[in-house]
Structure formats: C-alpha cells, structure tokens
Coordinates of C-alpha atoms in Angstrom, one line a residue:
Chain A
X1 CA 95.7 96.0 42.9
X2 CA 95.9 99.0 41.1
X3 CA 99.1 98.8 38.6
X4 CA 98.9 103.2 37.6
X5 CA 98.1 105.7 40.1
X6 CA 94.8 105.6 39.6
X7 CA 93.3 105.5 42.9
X8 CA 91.8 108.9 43.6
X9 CA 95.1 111.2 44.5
X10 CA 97.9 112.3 43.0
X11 CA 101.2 111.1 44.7
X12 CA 104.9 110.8 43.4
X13 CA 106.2 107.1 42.4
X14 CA 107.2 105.1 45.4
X15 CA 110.3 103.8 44.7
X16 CA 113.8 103.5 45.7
X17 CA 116.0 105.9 43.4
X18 CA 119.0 105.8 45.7
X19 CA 121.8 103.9 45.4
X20 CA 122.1 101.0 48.0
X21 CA 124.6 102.0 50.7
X22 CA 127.8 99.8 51.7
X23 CA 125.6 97.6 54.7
X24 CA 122.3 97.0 52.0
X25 CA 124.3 95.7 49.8
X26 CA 126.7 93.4 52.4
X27 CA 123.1 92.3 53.4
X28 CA 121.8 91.3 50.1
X29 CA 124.9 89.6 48.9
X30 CA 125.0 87.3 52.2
X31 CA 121.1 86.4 52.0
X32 CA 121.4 85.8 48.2
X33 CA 124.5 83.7 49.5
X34 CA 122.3 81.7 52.7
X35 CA 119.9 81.7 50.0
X36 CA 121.6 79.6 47.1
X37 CA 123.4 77.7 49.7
X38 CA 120.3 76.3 51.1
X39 CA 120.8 77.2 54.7
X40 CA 118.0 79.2 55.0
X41 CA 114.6 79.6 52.4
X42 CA 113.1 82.7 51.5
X43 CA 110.3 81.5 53.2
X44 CA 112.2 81.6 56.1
X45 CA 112.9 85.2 56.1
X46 CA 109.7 86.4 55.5
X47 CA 107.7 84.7 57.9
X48 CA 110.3 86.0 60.5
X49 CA 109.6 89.6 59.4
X50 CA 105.8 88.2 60.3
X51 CA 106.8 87.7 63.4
X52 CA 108.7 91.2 64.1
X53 CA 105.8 92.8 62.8
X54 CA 103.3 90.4 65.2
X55 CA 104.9 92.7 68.2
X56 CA 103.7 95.8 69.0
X57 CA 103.6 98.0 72.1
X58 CA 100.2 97.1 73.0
X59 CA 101.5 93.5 73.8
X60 CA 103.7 95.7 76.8
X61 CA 100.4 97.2 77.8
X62 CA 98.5 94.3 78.1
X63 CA 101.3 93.2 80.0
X64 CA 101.0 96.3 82.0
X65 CA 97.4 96.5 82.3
X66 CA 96.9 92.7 83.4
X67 CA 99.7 93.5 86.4
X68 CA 97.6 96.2 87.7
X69 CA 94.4 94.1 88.0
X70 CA 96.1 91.2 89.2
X71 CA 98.2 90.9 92.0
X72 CA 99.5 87.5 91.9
X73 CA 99.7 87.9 88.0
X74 CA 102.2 91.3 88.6
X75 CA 103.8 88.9 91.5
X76 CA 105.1 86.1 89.1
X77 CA 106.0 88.9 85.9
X78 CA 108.3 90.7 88.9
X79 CA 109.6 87.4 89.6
X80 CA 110.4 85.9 86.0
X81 CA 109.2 88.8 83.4
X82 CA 109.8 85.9 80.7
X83 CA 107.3 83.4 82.2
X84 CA 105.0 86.2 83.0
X85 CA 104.7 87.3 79.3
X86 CA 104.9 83.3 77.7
X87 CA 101.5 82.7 80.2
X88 CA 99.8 85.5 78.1
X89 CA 100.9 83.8 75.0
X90 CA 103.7 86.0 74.0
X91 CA 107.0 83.9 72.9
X92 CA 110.4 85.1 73.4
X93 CA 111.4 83.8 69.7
X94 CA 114.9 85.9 70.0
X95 CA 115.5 83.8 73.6
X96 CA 115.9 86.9 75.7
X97 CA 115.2 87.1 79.1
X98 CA 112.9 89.8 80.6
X99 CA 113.2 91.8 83.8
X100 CA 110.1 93.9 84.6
X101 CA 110.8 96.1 86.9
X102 CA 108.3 98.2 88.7
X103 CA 108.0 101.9 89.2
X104 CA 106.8 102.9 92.5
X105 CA 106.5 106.2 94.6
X106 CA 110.5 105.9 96.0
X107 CA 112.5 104.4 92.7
X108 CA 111.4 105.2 88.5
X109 CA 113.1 103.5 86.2
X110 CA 114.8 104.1 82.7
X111 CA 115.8 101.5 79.8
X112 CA 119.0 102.5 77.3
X113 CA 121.3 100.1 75.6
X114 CA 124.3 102.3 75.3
X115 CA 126.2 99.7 73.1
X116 CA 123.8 98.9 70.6
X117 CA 119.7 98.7 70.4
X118 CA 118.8 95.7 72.5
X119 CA 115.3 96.5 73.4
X120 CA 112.0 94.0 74.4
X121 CA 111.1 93.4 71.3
X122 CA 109.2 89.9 71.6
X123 CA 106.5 92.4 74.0
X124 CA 107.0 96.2 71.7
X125 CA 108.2 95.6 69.0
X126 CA 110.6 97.9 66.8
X127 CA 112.5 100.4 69.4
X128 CA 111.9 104.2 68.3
X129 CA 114.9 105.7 66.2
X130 CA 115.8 108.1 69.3
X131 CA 116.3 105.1 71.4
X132 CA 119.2 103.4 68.8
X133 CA 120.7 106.6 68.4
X134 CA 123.8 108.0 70.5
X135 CA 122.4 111.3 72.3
X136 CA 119.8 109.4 74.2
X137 CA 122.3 106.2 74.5
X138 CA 124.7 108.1 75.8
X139 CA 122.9 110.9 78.2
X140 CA 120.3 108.2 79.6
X141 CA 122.9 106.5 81.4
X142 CA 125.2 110.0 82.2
X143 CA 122.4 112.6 82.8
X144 CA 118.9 110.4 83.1
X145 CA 116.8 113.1 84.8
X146 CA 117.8 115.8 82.3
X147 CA 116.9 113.5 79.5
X148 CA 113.7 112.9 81.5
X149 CA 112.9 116.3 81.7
X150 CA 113.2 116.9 78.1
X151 CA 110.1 114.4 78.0
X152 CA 108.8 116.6 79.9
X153 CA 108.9 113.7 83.0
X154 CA 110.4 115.5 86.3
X155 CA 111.5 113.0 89.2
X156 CA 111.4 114.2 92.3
X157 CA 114.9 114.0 94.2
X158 CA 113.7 111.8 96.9
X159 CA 113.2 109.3 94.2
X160 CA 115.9 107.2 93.3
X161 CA 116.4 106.8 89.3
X162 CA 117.7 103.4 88.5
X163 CA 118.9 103.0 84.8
X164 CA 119.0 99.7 83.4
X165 CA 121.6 99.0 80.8
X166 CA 120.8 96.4 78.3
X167 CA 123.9 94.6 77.5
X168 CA 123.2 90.8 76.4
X169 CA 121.0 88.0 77.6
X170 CA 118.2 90.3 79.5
X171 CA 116.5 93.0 78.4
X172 CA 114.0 95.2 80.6
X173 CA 110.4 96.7 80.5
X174 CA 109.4 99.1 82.7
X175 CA 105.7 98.4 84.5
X176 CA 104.7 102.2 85.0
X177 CA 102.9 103.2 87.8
X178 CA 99.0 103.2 87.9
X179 CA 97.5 106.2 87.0
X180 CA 94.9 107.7 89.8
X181 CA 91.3 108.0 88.6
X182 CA 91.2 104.4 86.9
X183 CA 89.3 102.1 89.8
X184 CA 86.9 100.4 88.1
X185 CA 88.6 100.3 84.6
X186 CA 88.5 97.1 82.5
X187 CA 91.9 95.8 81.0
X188 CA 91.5 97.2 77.7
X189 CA 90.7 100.7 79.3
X190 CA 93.5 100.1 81.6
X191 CA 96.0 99.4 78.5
X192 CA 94.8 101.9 76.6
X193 CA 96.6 104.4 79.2
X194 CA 100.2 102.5 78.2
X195 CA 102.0 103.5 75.8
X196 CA 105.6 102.7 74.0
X197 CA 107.6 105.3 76.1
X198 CA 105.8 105.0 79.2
X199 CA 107.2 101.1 79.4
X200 CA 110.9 102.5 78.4
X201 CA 110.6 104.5 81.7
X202 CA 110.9 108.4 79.7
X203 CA 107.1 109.3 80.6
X204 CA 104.3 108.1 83.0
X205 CA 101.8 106.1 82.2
X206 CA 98.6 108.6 80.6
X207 CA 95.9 109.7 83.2
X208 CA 92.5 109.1 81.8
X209 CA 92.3 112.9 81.9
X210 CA 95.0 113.4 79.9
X211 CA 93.8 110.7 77.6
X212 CA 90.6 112.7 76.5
X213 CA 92.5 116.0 75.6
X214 CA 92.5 116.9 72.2
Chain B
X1 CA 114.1 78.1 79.6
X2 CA 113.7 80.8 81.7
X3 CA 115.4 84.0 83.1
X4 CA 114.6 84.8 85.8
X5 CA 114.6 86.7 89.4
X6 CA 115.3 83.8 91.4
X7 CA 118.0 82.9 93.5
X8 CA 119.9 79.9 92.2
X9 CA 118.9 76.2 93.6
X10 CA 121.2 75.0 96.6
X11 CA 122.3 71.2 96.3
X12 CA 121.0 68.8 98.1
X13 CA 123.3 67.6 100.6
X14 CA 125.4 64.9 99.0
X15 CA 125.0 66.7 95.0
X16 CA 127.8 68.1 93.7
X17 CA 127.5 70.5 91.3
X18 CA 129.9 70.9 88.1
X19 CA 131.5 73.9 87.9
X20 CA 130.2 76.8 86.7
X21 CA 126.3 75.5 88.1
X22 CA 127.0 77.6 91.1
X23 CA 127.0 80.9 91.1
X24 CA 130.8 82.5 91.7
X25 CA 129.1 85.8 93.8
X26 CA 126.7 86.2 96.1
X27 CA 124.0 89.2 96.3
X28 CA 125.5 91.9 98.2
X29 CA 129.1 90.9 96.9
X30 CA 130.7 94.0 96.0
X31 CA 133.0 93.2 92.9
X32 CA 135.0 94.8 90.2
X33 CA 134.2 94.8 86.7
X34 CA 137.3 94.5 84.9
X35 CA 139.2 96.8 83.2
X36 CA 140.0 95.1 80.2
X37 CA 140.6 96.0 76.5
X38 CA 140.4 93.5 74.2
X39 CA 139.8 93.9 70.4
X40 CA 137.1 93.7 69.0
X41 CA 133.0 94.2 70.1
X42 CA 132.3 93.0 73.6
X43 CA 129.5 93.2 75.8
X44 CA 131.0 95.4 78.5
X45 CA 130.5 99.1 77.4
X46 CA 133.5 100.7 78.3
X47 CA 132.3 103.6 80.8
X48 CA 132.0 100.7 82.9
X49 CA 135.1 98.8 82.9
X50 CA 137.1 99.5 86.1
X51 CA 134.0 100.1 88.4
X52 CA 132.7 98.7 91.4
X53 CA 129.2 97.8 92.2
X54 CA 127.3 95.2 94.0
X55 CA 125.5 92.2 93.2
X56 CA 122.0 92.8 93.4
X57 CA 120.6 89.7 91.6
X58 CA 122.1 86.0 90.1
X59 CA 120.6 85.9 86.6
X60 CA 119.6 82.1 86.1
X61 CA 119.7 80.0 83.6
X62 CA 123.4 80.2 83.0
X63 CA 123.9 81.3 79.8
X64 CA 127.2 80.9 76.9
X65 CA 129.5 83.3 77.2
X66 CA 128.7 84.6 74.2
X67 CA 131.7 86.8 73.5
X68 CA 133.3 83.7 72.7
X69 CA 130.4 82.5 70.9
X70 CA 130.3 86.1 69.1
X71 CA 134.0 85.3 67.8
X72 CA 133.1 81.3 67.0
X73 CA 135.3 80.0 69.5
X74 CA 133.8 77.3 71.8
X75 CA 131.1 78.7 74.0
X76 CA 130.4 75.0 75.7
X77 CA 131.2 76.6 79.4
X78 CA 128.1 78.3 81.1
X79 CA 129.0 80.8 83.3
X80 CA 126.3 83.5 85.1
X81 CA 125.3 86.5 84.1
X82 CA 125.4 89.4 87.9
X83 CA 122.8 91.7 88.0
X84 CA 125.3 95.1 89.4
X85 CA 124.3 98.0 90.8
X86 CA 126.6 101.1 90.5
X87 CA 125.7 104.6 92.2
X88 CA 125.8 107.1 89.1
X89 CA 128.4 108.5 91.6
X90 CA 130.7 106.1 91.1
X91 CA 130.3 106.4 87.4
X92 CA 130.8 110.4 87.0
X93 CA 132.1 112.2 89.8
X94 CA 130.3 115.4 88.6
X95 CA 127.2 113.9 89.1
X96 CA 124.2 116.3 90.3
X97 CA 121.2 114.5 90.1
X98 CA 119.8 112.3 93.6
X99 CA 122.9 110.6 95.1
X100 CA 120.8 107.4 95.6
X101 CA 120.7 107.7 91.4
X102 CA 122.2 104.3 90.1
X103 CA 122.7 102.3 87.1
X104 CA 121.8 98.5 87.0
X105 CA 123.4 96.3 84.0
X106 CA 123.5 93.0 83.7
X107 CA 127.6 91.0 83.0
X108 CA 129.0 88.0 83.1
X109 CA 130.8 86.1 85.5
X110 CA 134.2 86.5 83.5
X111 CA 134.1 90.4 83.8
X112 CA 133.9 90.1 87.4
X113 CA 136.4 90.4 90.3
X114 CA 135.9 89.8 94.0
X115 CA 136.8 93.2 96.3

C-alpha cells in the first residue's frame, strides 16, 4: 500500500476537507452511541455494507436472462418474484417482497418510489441518484411517457403504461421484453443485453445490434 | 416468508380464521383510499389519498402495519397489504397520454374503504 503518491500519476489528496453536514453528523453520533452501547458491533456494520455492495444489477439480469430461457423458471418469478430470485441464490436480507412484472407488446411498465427511494436492492443494488431525486419521483408517476421519451423510450399509445409505486413491503423489477435477433444466445449473452434502467422500465432491454456499436 | 402473487388460502370447512388472516377485499373490489392527514411520515403519498381504484391483487404474507411500528406503537395486528390499480385519469384530470395509462401501488388494509 503505497503511503505518498508515488504510484505513477500525479493526483490531488483524497480526502474530506468539508465540514460534515447536520445528517453525517446525526449519523455518527447515533452509531458511536449503538456502538458503545453494545447493541450493534462494528463488525456488524461493515459486513452489511458487504452485503449492499454484493448486489449489483447484473444479479436483475441474470434474473432476466434465466426468465427468457426458461419458461417455467419466468412462470414461478411472475408468480412470487421473491421465491424466484431466493432459488437463484439471491437473499432478500432487507425482507422485501418482489413483484416482477413483465413487459409485453400491449402493457410496459415503469418503477418510481415517489415518497422516498425504495428500490430492489437485494437483485440491483444502489438506485441511480435520478431515481431518489424529486423530478423523476414526481413526473414518473404524473407524466410517465414524457419522462420516457426523454430516455429516449417512446410507447406506442395502444400500449398501456402501468407505473408501479413503491410504497412499503413490495418493491418491483421490471422483466424487459426479449430483444429480436437473440435465438440461440447463452444466459450470459442473454444478460449481457440487461441493464440497470432497462429493469426500472425507462429503456428496453439492448438489441445485440445495439450492443456492438461504438 | 414469501410475498407473493397468490391468492390467499380459503379455510377448510370447519377452520376459522382469526381476524385479520382473511383478506377484508376482494380482487375487483373497487375501494377508496382514504383521505386522511395524520402527522407525521406515512406510507400513503398524498396525491393518492382520496382516490378510487380497484383491487387487482391480495399481497400475502400479511404484514405489520408498519406505520405503527414506524412510530413504536404496537404493530402485533397483521393486516394485508391491496395491490390498487388507478387509471392516471383518475389521478390528473389533464391527463394526455393513453387513457388505459394507470398507476399500480401497493397499501394497506387500514387506508382502504369499500365503495
């Protein structure tokens, strides 16, 4: 570990020169507090960072990907999103529920939480920072296809929008559509066409085309 | 435990159920959500309160009602959670995308009135 910057460019000192705001510093004081009371370990904390940073999107598109080659696999995740995931080996440590719901030719669906940031986190991960923030809270639930269009996603008017609204116990992940040109691909070609805001619902899933352009 | 799609178990004949097991609505039911205003940080987002949708699914395994539990008041009750469709229609009058357009949200069985 190098101690200077010695390690072959030049870059400024990483470090926090900021002063902590009101919430960093409410949220120091109580986890010194849990800390020295014993309720909870340091050890504690860390490993569950481990285990926020264990999810990523490409959980989702295994997820996705293992739907589109197997029926009765997509048949069961429709059913019980939760159960489909924990078969793969995926735990829902923050005891959500999941509701995958399934884009076809008549209905696309959309994911917001208006109030807050719930988000499937046990199968992405971190949401991105427009999804917690109000414009797209607000317009995805108000004005869906103009959001969608700013994507660059247009939904035809014979297709019905449905916009799910995380509130509580259940949160939602969208199982794209499968993209044409992709008989014959294996799962990991298959997931490799999934991506983070194509299992929100604000852009199809990548055609293999698309997926070799620059 | 598991949430899922599934309608809730009937009883065998002879079973009773305590309250709360079964479900208060029915799919199709077309219910209120209330138009309450507590204090505080609740579940409901506002720009629904007051509208009417219909049941499309009976979220199972009943769950706290975790408003109270939010507030640490006792949360021993398990009620249902209602998955509710509402036409964006209903929800802004101005709407101009596809009138088939809808929201879907998820609320507990407290928020909900019969119509």
């Amino acid at each position: 570990m190098h101690e200077s910057n010695e390690h072959g460019h030049p870059h400024a000192e990483i470090s926090h020169t900021e002063r902590p705001g009101y919430y960093e510093i409410m949220e120091t004081a109580v986890r010194e507090l849990l800390v020295e009371k014993q309720l909870i370990g340091a050890g504690e904390i860390r490993r569950q960072i481990e285990v926020l940073d264990s999810r990523t999107p490409a959980l989702g598109a295994k997820i996705v990907a293992r739907a589109w080659l197997d029926p009765d696999f997509k048949a069961r995740l429709l059913k019980n999103g939760r159960a489909g995931c924990e078969e793969l080996g995926i735990s829902f440590y923050d005891d959500t529920g999941l509701i995958v719901l399934e884009n076809t030719e008549k209905v696309h669906n959309l994911i917001v939480c208006t109030l807050c940031s719930c988000y499937p986190r046990p199968v992405l991960g971190l949401p991105p920072d427009w999804y917690k923030l109000k414009p797209y809270r607000s317009r995805a639930v108000s004005e869906p296809r103009a959001v969608l269009a700013e994507f660059g996603t247009i939904i035809p008017d014979d297709v019905e929008i449905r916009v799910s609204d995380s509130t509580s116990m259940v949160r939602y992940l969208v199982l794209p559509r499968r993209p044409e040109g992709t008989e014959g691909f294996t799962e990991e070609q298959l997931a490799a066409l999934v991506t983070r805001d194509a299992m929100i619902g604000v852009i199809p899933a990548n055609s293999p085309a698309a997926e070799n352009a620059p | 435990m598991q949430h899922n799609a599934q309608e809730p178990h009937a009883s065998l004949p002879g079973v009773v159920f305590a309250a709360g097991e079964s479900p208060l609505f029915a799919l199709d039911d077309s219910v209120r959500i209330l138009q309450r205003k507590p204090i505080g940080h609740y579940r409901v987002p506002t720009y629904l309160r007051g509208k009417v949708g219909t049941v499309v699914q009976i979220i199972t395994p009943i769950g706290i009602d975790n408003e109270e539990e939010g507030f640490g008041r006792d949360a021993g009750v398990k009620l249902h959670y209602y998955r509710i469709a509402i036409p964006m229609s209903e929800l802004w009058p101005e709407y101009s995308g596809s009138p088939r357009d809808g929201l879907r949200v998820e609320v507990y069985e407290t928020w909900l009135e019969r119509i």
